[in-house]
Coordinates of C-alpha atoms in Angstrom, one line a residue:
M1 CA -32.1 -1.3 15.3
T2 CA -29.1 -1.3 17.7
T3 CA -29.5 -2.4 21.3
E4 CA -27.1 -2.7 24.2
R5 CA -26.8 -5.7 26.5
T6 CA -24.7 -6.6 29.5
A7 CA -22.8 -9.8 29.1
R8 CA -23.5 -12.4 31.8
Y9 CA -20.2 -14.3 31.7
G10 CA -19.6 -14.6 35.4
G11 CA -20.6 -11.0 36.3
G12 CA -17.8 -9.4 34.2
G13 CA -20.0 -6.4 33.5
A14 CA -18.9 -6.4 29.8
A15 CA -21.1 -4.5 27.5
A16 CA -21.8 -5.7 24.0
R17 CA -23.8 -4.3 21.1
G18 CA -26.0 -6.1 18.7
E19 CA -28.2 -5.5 15.8
G20 CA -31.3 -7.6 15.1
A21 CA -34.9 -7.9 14.3
G22 CA -37.2 -6.4 16.9
G23 CA -34.2 -5.3 19.0
A24 CA -32.8 -8.8 19.3
V25 CA -29.1 -8.7 20.2
R26 CA -26.6 -9.9 17.5
G27 CA -29.4 -10.7 15.0
D28 CA -31.2 -13.1 17.3
G29 CA -34.5 -14.4 16.1
A30 CA -36.0 -15.3 12.8
G31 CA -36.8 -12.9 10.0
G32 CA -35.4 -11.7 6.8
A33 CA -35.3 -10.1 3.5
A34 CA -34.6 -11.9 0.3
R35 CA -33.2 -10.6 -3.0
G36 CA -33.4 -12.0 -6.5
E37 CA -31.0 -10.8 -9.2
G38 CA -31.3 -13.3 -12.0
A39 CA -33.3 -13.1 -15.2
G40 CA -36.6 -14.7 -14.4
G41 CA -35.3 -15.9 -11.1
G42 CA -37.4 -15.8 -8.0
S43 CA -37.6 -16.6 -4.4
R44 CA -40.6 -16.8 -2.2
G45 CA -41.5 -15.0 1.1
E46 CA -43.4 -17.3 3.5
G47 CA -43.4 -15.5 6.8
A48 CA -44.8 -12.5 8.6
G49 CA -43.2 -9.2 7.8
A50 CA -41.1 -10.6 5.0
A51 CA -39.4 -7.9 3.0
V52 CA -38.6 -8.8 -0.5
R53 CA -36.7 -7.1 -3.2
G54 CA -36.4 -7.9 -6.9
A55 CA -33.7 -6.9 -9.2
G56 CA -34.0 -9.3 -12.1
V57 CA -35.8 -9.5 -15.4
G58 CA -39.0 -11.3 -16.0
G59 CA -41.8 -11.4 -13.5
G60 CA -43.3 -9.3 -10.7
A61 CA -42.1 -8.9 -7.1
R62 CA -44.3 -10.4 -4.4
G63 CA -44.3 -10.7 -0.7
E64 CA -46.4 -13.3 1.2
G65 CA -47.4 -13.1 4.8
P66 CA -48.8 -10.3 7.1
G67 CA -47.0 -7.1 6.6
G68 CA -45.0 -8.5 3.6
A69 CA -43.4 -5.8 1.5
A70 CA -42.2 -6.5 -2.0
R71 CA -40.2 -4.3 -4.3
A72 CA -39.1 -4.7 -7.9
E73 CA -36.2 -2.8 -9.2
G74 CA -35.8 -4.1 -12.7
P75 CA -38.1 -4.6 -15.7
A76 CA -40.8 -6.8 -14.2
G77 CA -38.2 -8.3 -11.8
A78 CA -39.6 -11.4 -10.1
V79 CA -38.7 -12.1 -6.5
R80 CA -40.2 -14.2 -3.8
G81 CA -38.4 -13.7 -0.5
E82 CA -38.0 -16.3 2.2
G83 CA -38.2 -15.3 5.8
V84 CA -40.0 -13.9 8.7
G85 CA -39.4 -10.5 10.3
R86 CA -36.9 -7.9 9.1
A87 CA -33.4 -7.8 7.6
V88 CA -30.3 -7.8 9.7
P89 CA -27.1 -6.2 8.3
G90 CA -24.0 -8.2 7.8
A91 CA -22.5 -10.2 5.0
G92 CA -25.7 -10.6 3.1
L93 CA -27.4 -12.6 5.8
D94 CA -30.9 -11.6 7.0
A95 CA -32.6 -12.3 10.2
L96 CA -34.0 -15.7 9.2
D97 CA -30.4 -16.8 8.2
H98 CA -29.2 -15.6 11.7
G99 CA -32.1 -17.5 13.3
I100 CA -31.1 -20.7 11.6
L101 CA -27.4 -20.2 12.5
K102 CA -28.4 -19.5 16.1
V103 CA -30.0 -22.9 16.4
L104 CA -27.2 -24.7 14.5
H105 CA -24.6 -22.9 16.6
R106 CA -26.0 -24.6 19.7
D107 CA -26.6 -27.9 18.0
P108 CA -24.9 -28.4 14.5
R109 CA -26.8 -31.7 14.0
A110 CA -30.3 -30.4 14.9
P111 CA -32.9 -31.8 12.5
F112 CA -34.4 -29.4 10.0
A113 CA -37.8 -29.9 11.6
E114 CA -36.4 -28.7 15.0
V115 CA -34.7 -25.7 13.3
A116 CA -37.8 -24.8 11.3
A117 CA -40.0 -24.9 14.5
A118 CA -37.5 -22.6 16.3
V119 CA -37.4 -20.0 13.5
G120 CA -41.0 -20.2 12.4
A121 CA -40.3 -21.2 8.9
H122 CA -40.9 -24.3 6.7
E123 CA -38.4 -27.1 6.7
R124 CA -37.8 -26.7 3.0
T125 CA -37.0 -23.0 3.5
V126 CA -34.5 -23.8 6.2
A127 CA -32.8 -26.5 4.1
R128 CA -32.6 -24.1 1.1
R129 CA -31.2 -21.3 3.3
L130 CA -28.5 -23.5 4.8
E131 CA -27.6 -25.0 1.4
R132 CA -27.2 -21.5 0.1
M133 CA -25.0 -20.4 3.0
T134 CA -22.8 -23.5 2.8
A135 CA -22.5 -23.4 -1.0
D136 CA -21.0 -20.0 -1.2
G137 CA -18.6 -20.7 1.7
R138 CA -19.9 -18.3 4.2
V139 CA -20.8 -21.1 6.6
A140 CA -19.4 -24.6 7.1
F141 CA -19.5 -27.3 9.7
V142 CA -16.3 -28.4 11.4
A143 CA -15.6 -31.7 13.1
A144 CA -12.1 -32.4 14.6
L145 CA -10.5 -33.9 17.6
V146 CA -8.5 -31.3 19.6
P147 CA -4.9 -32.6 19.9
E148 CA -4.1 -30.2 22.8
Y149 CA -6.8 -31.8 24.9
Q150 CA -5.5 -35.3 24.0
H151 CA -1.9 -34.3 24.7
E152 CA -0.9 -35.1 21.2
G153 CA 1.8 -33.4 19.3
V154 CA 3.0 -29.8 19.7
T155 CA 1.0 -26.6 18.9
A156 CA 3.1 -23.6 18.1
E157 CA 2.5 -19.9 17.4
I158 CA 4.9 -18.5 14.8
A159 CA 5.5 -14.8 13.8
V160 CA 7.1 -14.7 10.4
R161 CA 8.8 -11.5 9.4
C162 CA 8.6 -10.8 5.7
A163 CA 10.4 -8.6 3.3
P164 CA 8.4 -5.6 2.0
G165 CA 6.2 -6.7 -0.9
R166 CA 6.3 -10.4 0.0
V167 CA 3.7 -10.6 2.8
H168 CA 0.9 -11.8 0.6
E169 CA 3.0 -14.4 -1.2
V170 CA 4.4 -15.8 2.0
A171 CA 1.0 -15.9 3.6
L172 CA -0.5 -17.9 0.7
T173 CA 2.4 -20.4 0.8
L174 CA 1.9 -20.9 4.6
A175 CA -1.8 -21.4 4.2
A176 CA -1.2 -24.2 1.7
L177 CA 0.8 -26.2 4.3
D178 CA -1.1 -29.1 5.9
E179 CA 0.5 -28.4 9.3
T180 CA -0.9 -24.8 9.6
R181 CA -4.3 -24.3 11.2
S182 CA -4.5 -20.5 10.9
V183 CA -2.7 -17.9 8.9
E184 CA -3.3 -14.1 9.2
V185 CA -1.7 -10.7 8.7
A186 CA -2.2 -7.9 11.2
T187 CA -1.4 -4.3 11.6
G188 CA 2.1 -3.4 12.8
A189 CA 5.3 -5.1 11.6
L190 CA 5.5 -7.0 8.4
D191 CA 4.6 -10.3 10.1
V192 CA 2.5 -13.2 9.1
F193 CA 1.1 -15.0 12.2
V194 CA 0.7 -18.7 12.0
E195 CA -0.7 -21.4 14.3
L196 CA 0.6 -24.9 13.4
Q197 CA 0.4 -28.4 14.7
A198 CA 3.5 -30.6 14.6
A199 CA 4.0 -34.3 15.6
G200 CA 6.7 -33.3 18.2
H201 CA 9.5 -30.9 18.9
D202 CA 11.8 -32.4 16.3
A203 CA 9.1 -32.1 13.7
L204 CA 8.4 -28.5 14.8
L205 CA 12.1 -27.6 14.4
T206 CA 12.3 -29.1 11.0
L207 CA 9.1 -27.3 9.9
V208 CA 10.3 -23.9 11.2
D209 CA 13.9 -24.1 10.1
T210 CA 13.9 -26.1 6.8
V211 CA 10.4 -25.3 5.5
I212 CA 9.2 -21.9 6.7
G213 CA 12.6 -20.4 7.3
R214 CA 13.7 -21.1 3.7
L215 CA 10.7 -19.6 2.0
D216 CA 11.5 -16.7 -0.4
G217 CA 10.5 -13.5 1.3
V218 CA 11.0 -14.7 4.9
V219 CA 13.4 -12.4 6.8
D220 CA 13.1 -13.7 10.3
L221 CA 10.7 -15.7 12.6
H222 CA 9.8 -16.1 16.2
S223 CA 8.2 -19.3 17.7
A224 CA 6.4 -20.0 20.9
V225 CA 4.9 -23.3 22.0
V226 CA 1.3 -23.4 23.4
L227 CA 1.5 -24.6 27.0
R228 CA -2.3 -24.3 27.8
L229 CA -5.2 -24.1 25.6
L230 CA -7.9 -22.1 27.4
L231 CA -10.5 -20.9 24.8
T232 CA -11.1 -21.7 21.2
A233 CA -13.5 -20.5 18.5
S234 CA -15.9 -23.2 19.8
D235 CA -16.2 -21.2 23.0
W236 CA -17.1 -17.9 21.2
A237 CA -20.9 -17.8 21.3
P238 CA -22.1 -14.7 19.4
Y239 CA -25.8 -15.8 19.8
D240 CA -25.7 -16.7 23.5
D241 CA -25.3 -14.8 26.7
E242 CA -24.2 -17.9 28.7
P243 CA -20.7 -19.3 28.5
T244 CA -19.7 -22.7 27.2
D245 CA -18.6 -25.3 29.8
V246 CA -15.0 -24.8 28.7
R247 CA -15.3 -21.0 29.2
R248 CA -17.0 -21.5 32.5
H249 CA -14.0 -23.6 33.8
A250 CA -11.7 -20.8 32.6
I251 CA -13.7 -18.2 34.4
E252 CA -13.8 -20.2 37.6
G253 CA -10.2 -21.2 37.4
T254 CA -10.9 -24.9 37.6
A255 CA -9.4 -27.7 35.6
L256 CA -11.3 -29.3 32.7
P257 CA -12.4 -32.9 33.3
E258 CA -10.2 -35.6 31.9
P259 CA -11.1 -36.3 28.2
P260 CA -12.4 -39.7 27.2
L261 CA -10.0 -42.2 25.7
V262 CA -10.2 -42.1 21.9
D263 CA -9.8 -45.3 19.9
E264 CA -9.7 -46.1 16.3
L265 CA -13.5 -46.4 16.0
D266 CA -13.8 -42.9 17.4
R267 CA -11.3 -41.5 15.0
R268 CA -13.2 -43.1 12.0
L269 CA -16.4 -41.6 13.3
V270 CA -14.9 -38.1 13.5
E271 CA -13.5 -38.5 10.0
L272 CA -17.0 -39.2 8.7
L273 CA -18.3 -36.1 10.6
R274 CA -15.5 -34.1 9.1
R275 CA -16.8 -35.0 5.7
D276 CA -20.4 -34.4 6.6
A277 CA -21.1 -33.1 10.1
R278 CA -24.8 -33.7 9.7
M279 CA -24.6 -37.3 8.5
S280 CA -27.4 -39.3 10.0
T281 CA -26.7 -41.8 12.8
T282 CA -28.1 -44.6 10.5
R283 CA -25.5 -43.8 7.8
L284 CA -22.7 -43.3 10.4
A285 CA -23.4 -46.8 11.7
R286 CA -23.5 -48.3 8.2
E287 CA -20.2 -46.6 7.2
L288 CA -18.6 -47.8 10.5
S289 CA -20.1 -51.3 10.2
V290 CA -21.5 -51.1 13.7
G291 CA -25.0 -51.1 15.2
E292 CA -26.9 -47.8 15.3
T293 CA -26.9 -47.9 19.1
T294 CA -23.1 -48.2 19.2
A295 CA -22.7 -45.2 16.7
R296 CA -25.2 -43.1 18.7
R297 CA -23.5 -43.9 22.0
R298 CA -20.0 -43.2 20.6
L299 CA -21.2 -39.9 19.1
A300 CA -22.9 -38.8 22.4
R301 CA -19.8 -39.6 24.4
L302 CA -17.6 -37.5 22.2
T303 CA -19.9 -34.6 21.8
A304 CA -20.5 -34.4 25.6
S305 CA -16.7 -33.9 26.0
H306 CA -14.4 -31.0 25.1
V307 CA -12.2 -33.3 23.0
L308 CA -14.4 -33.1 19.9
H309 CA -15.1 -29.8 18.3
L310 CA -18.2 -30.3 16.3
R311 CA -19.5 -26.8 15.4
L312 CA -20.9 -24.4 13.0
H313 CA -18.0 -22.4 11.5
A314 CA -18.4 -18.9 10.0
D315 CA -16.0 -16.0 9.9
P316 CA -16.9 -13.4 12.6
A317 CA -17.5 -10.8 9.8
V318 CA -20.3 -13.0 8.4
L319 CA -22.0 -12.9 11.8
G320 CA -21.7 -9.2 12.1
Y321 CA -18.2 -8.9 13.8
P322 CA -15.9 -7.6 11.1
V323 CA -13.2 -6.2 13.4
E324 CA -10.8 -8.9 14.7
A325 CA -8.0 -8.2 17.1
R326 CA -4.9 -10.0 18.3
F327 CA -3.2 -9.3 21.5
R328 CA -0.1 -10.5 23.4
L329 CA 0.3 -9.9 27.1
G330 CA 3.3 -10.3 29.3
V331 CA 1.9 -11.5 32.6
P332 CA 4.0 -12.7 35.6
H333 CA 3.2 -16.2 36.8
R334 CA 1.7 -14.9 40.1
E335 CA -0.8 -12.8 38.2
L336 CA -1.6 -15.3 35.4
D337 CA -4.6 -17.1 36.8
A338 CA -6.3 -13.9 37.8
A339 CA -5.7 -12.5 34.3
I340 CA -7.1 -15.6 32.7
R341 CA -10.3 -15.5 34.7
L342 CA -10.8 -11.8 33.9
L343 CA -10.3 -12.3 30.2
A344 CA -12.4 -15.4 30.0
R345 CA -15.4 -13.4 31.2
E346 CA -15.4 -11.3 28.1
P347 CA -17.8 -12.6 25.4
A348 CA -15.7 -10.9 22.7
L349 CA -12.8 -13.2 23.4
R350 CA -12.7 -16.2 21.0
H351 CA -9.2 -17.6 21.5
L352 CA -6.9 -17.7 24.5
V353 CA -3.7 -19.7 25.1
V354 CA -0.7 -19.6 27.5
T355 CA 2.5 -19.7 25.5
S356 CA 6.2 -20.1 26.2
G357 CA 8.5 -17.1 26.1
G358 CA 8.4 -13.6 27.6
T359 CA 4.8 -13.0 26.5
S360 CA 2.7 -15.5 28.3
L361 CA -0.9 -14.8 27.0
L362 CA -2.0 -14.7 23.4
G363 CA -5.6 -14.0 22.6
Y364 CA -8.0 -13.1 19.8
S365 CA -11.2 -11.1 20.0
S366 CA -14.0 -10.2 17.6
H367 CA -15.9 -6.9 17.6
R368 CA -18.7 -5.1 15.7
D369 CA -16.6 -2.0 15.0
T370 CA -13.3 -0.3 16.0
R371 CA -15.1 1.6 18.8
D372 CA -16.1 -1.7 20.4
F373 CA -12.5 -2.8 20.2
Q374 CA -11.3 0.4 21.8
E375 CA -13.8 0.0 24.6
F376 CA -12.6 -3.6 25.1
T377 CA -9.0 -2.7 25.5
A378 CA -9.8 0.2 27.8
R379 CA -12.2 -1.8 29.9
V380 CA -10.4 -5.2 30.0
L381 CA -6.7 -4.9 29.3
A382 CA -6.3 -1.8 31.5
R383 CA -7.8 -3.8 34.5
L384 CA -5.2 -6.6 34.4
E385 CA -2.8 -6.5 37.3
G386 CA 1.0 -6.8 36.9
V387 CA 1.1 -6.8 33.1
T388 CA 4.6 -6.1 31.9
S389 CA 3.9 -5.7 28.2
T390 CA 0.9 -5.3 25.9
E391 CA 0.8 -5.6 22.2
T392 CA -2.4 -5.3 20.2
A393 CA -3.1 -5.4 16.5
L394 CA -6.1 -5.6 14.2
L395 CA -6.3 -8.4 11.6
M396 CA -6.1 -7.1 8.1
R397 CA -6.6 -10.4 6.3
T398 CA -7.2 -14.0 7.3
Y399 CA -5.7 -16.6 4.9
K400 CA -6.6 -19.7 6.8
R401 CA -9.0 -20.4 9.7
A402 CA -9.9 -23.7 11.4
G403 CA -7.6 -25.5 8.9
V404 CA -9.5 -24.1 5.9
A405 CA -7.7 -21.8 3.5
A406 CA -9.5 -18.8 2.2
V407 CA -9.4 -17.9 -1.5
H408 CA -7.3 -14.9 -2.4
G409 CA -5.9 -13.7 -5.7

């Protein structure tokens, strides 16, 4: 079922569409369909309205719970589906998966008991579902200190022009570099777009000139330094109508609060969270050789600030937003603040920075389909005052996101 909603990001009047169980926008709510495909394999449906489908060999399909429907498609295929409600399209996730992700999107460290209570499923079911989604790479947890908010190093956006037939090879090589945080290819010129972090301007010059510039297949490149970080993927909230605190500041045109000072103990704590974002406070304290109260206090101080990004990470396509766009806008300085406030109101926007050079705003947005993207450009970009240039493109392939390289042949 498809429903329409009006976004509530500061009264921007932006319309968004969602698909979910019982008319819930963007797959909100619990519920799902499970599918078994292995010989003798099975899964079990434990909720109301569970839809189950079997495609394996050995056993009979079965659904448990009021309104449960079971279907077997192979010789005596056995399947036990886990979930409550009805299936939601998108990357093999059902409504129960989306319900779990919704809770963990708001609080990545939420205990399984809390998640289970929110989605109306058993804790073991929630744990199995999350394990399945993380094991196959669709979902991950990210923990990192944001260097831009700590005024550390230099963040740069690089457009790498490639020779015909060399785009894929160059993109793979760039994704393998430790300094790159994102690598993607978009429609338009034969460019690979890269976001990277360097220790300073000298390091940036060395990286651009002697490393990237000398790669086979690279014809030309253009660099721009990020002057202001406004929105990141942590501020894209596909399950929520309300903006994050960082987005709210961008909408209101107010400065972010000063970040807390980060010391070596904080960095060690974040490194542990990077390895396991859901590590218990008890174990964190033990690994840090500090008291549990100290570990809990340090974690609370960091998570309450914008300097730590501790979040659930999934490609937008996994969450039902397969169309990703990239845009660059030339905006005069006198119109810049108004443009930022207008753009920040749009829930589809998941990344926004001010850069050096003739094009001052660079942004990324995620959409359910190309029609949604077209409506976004007509509704939002056309309303911006004083824009001197506009360049939009759709991402064709992402090679690296949030510092994690995708697997491509």
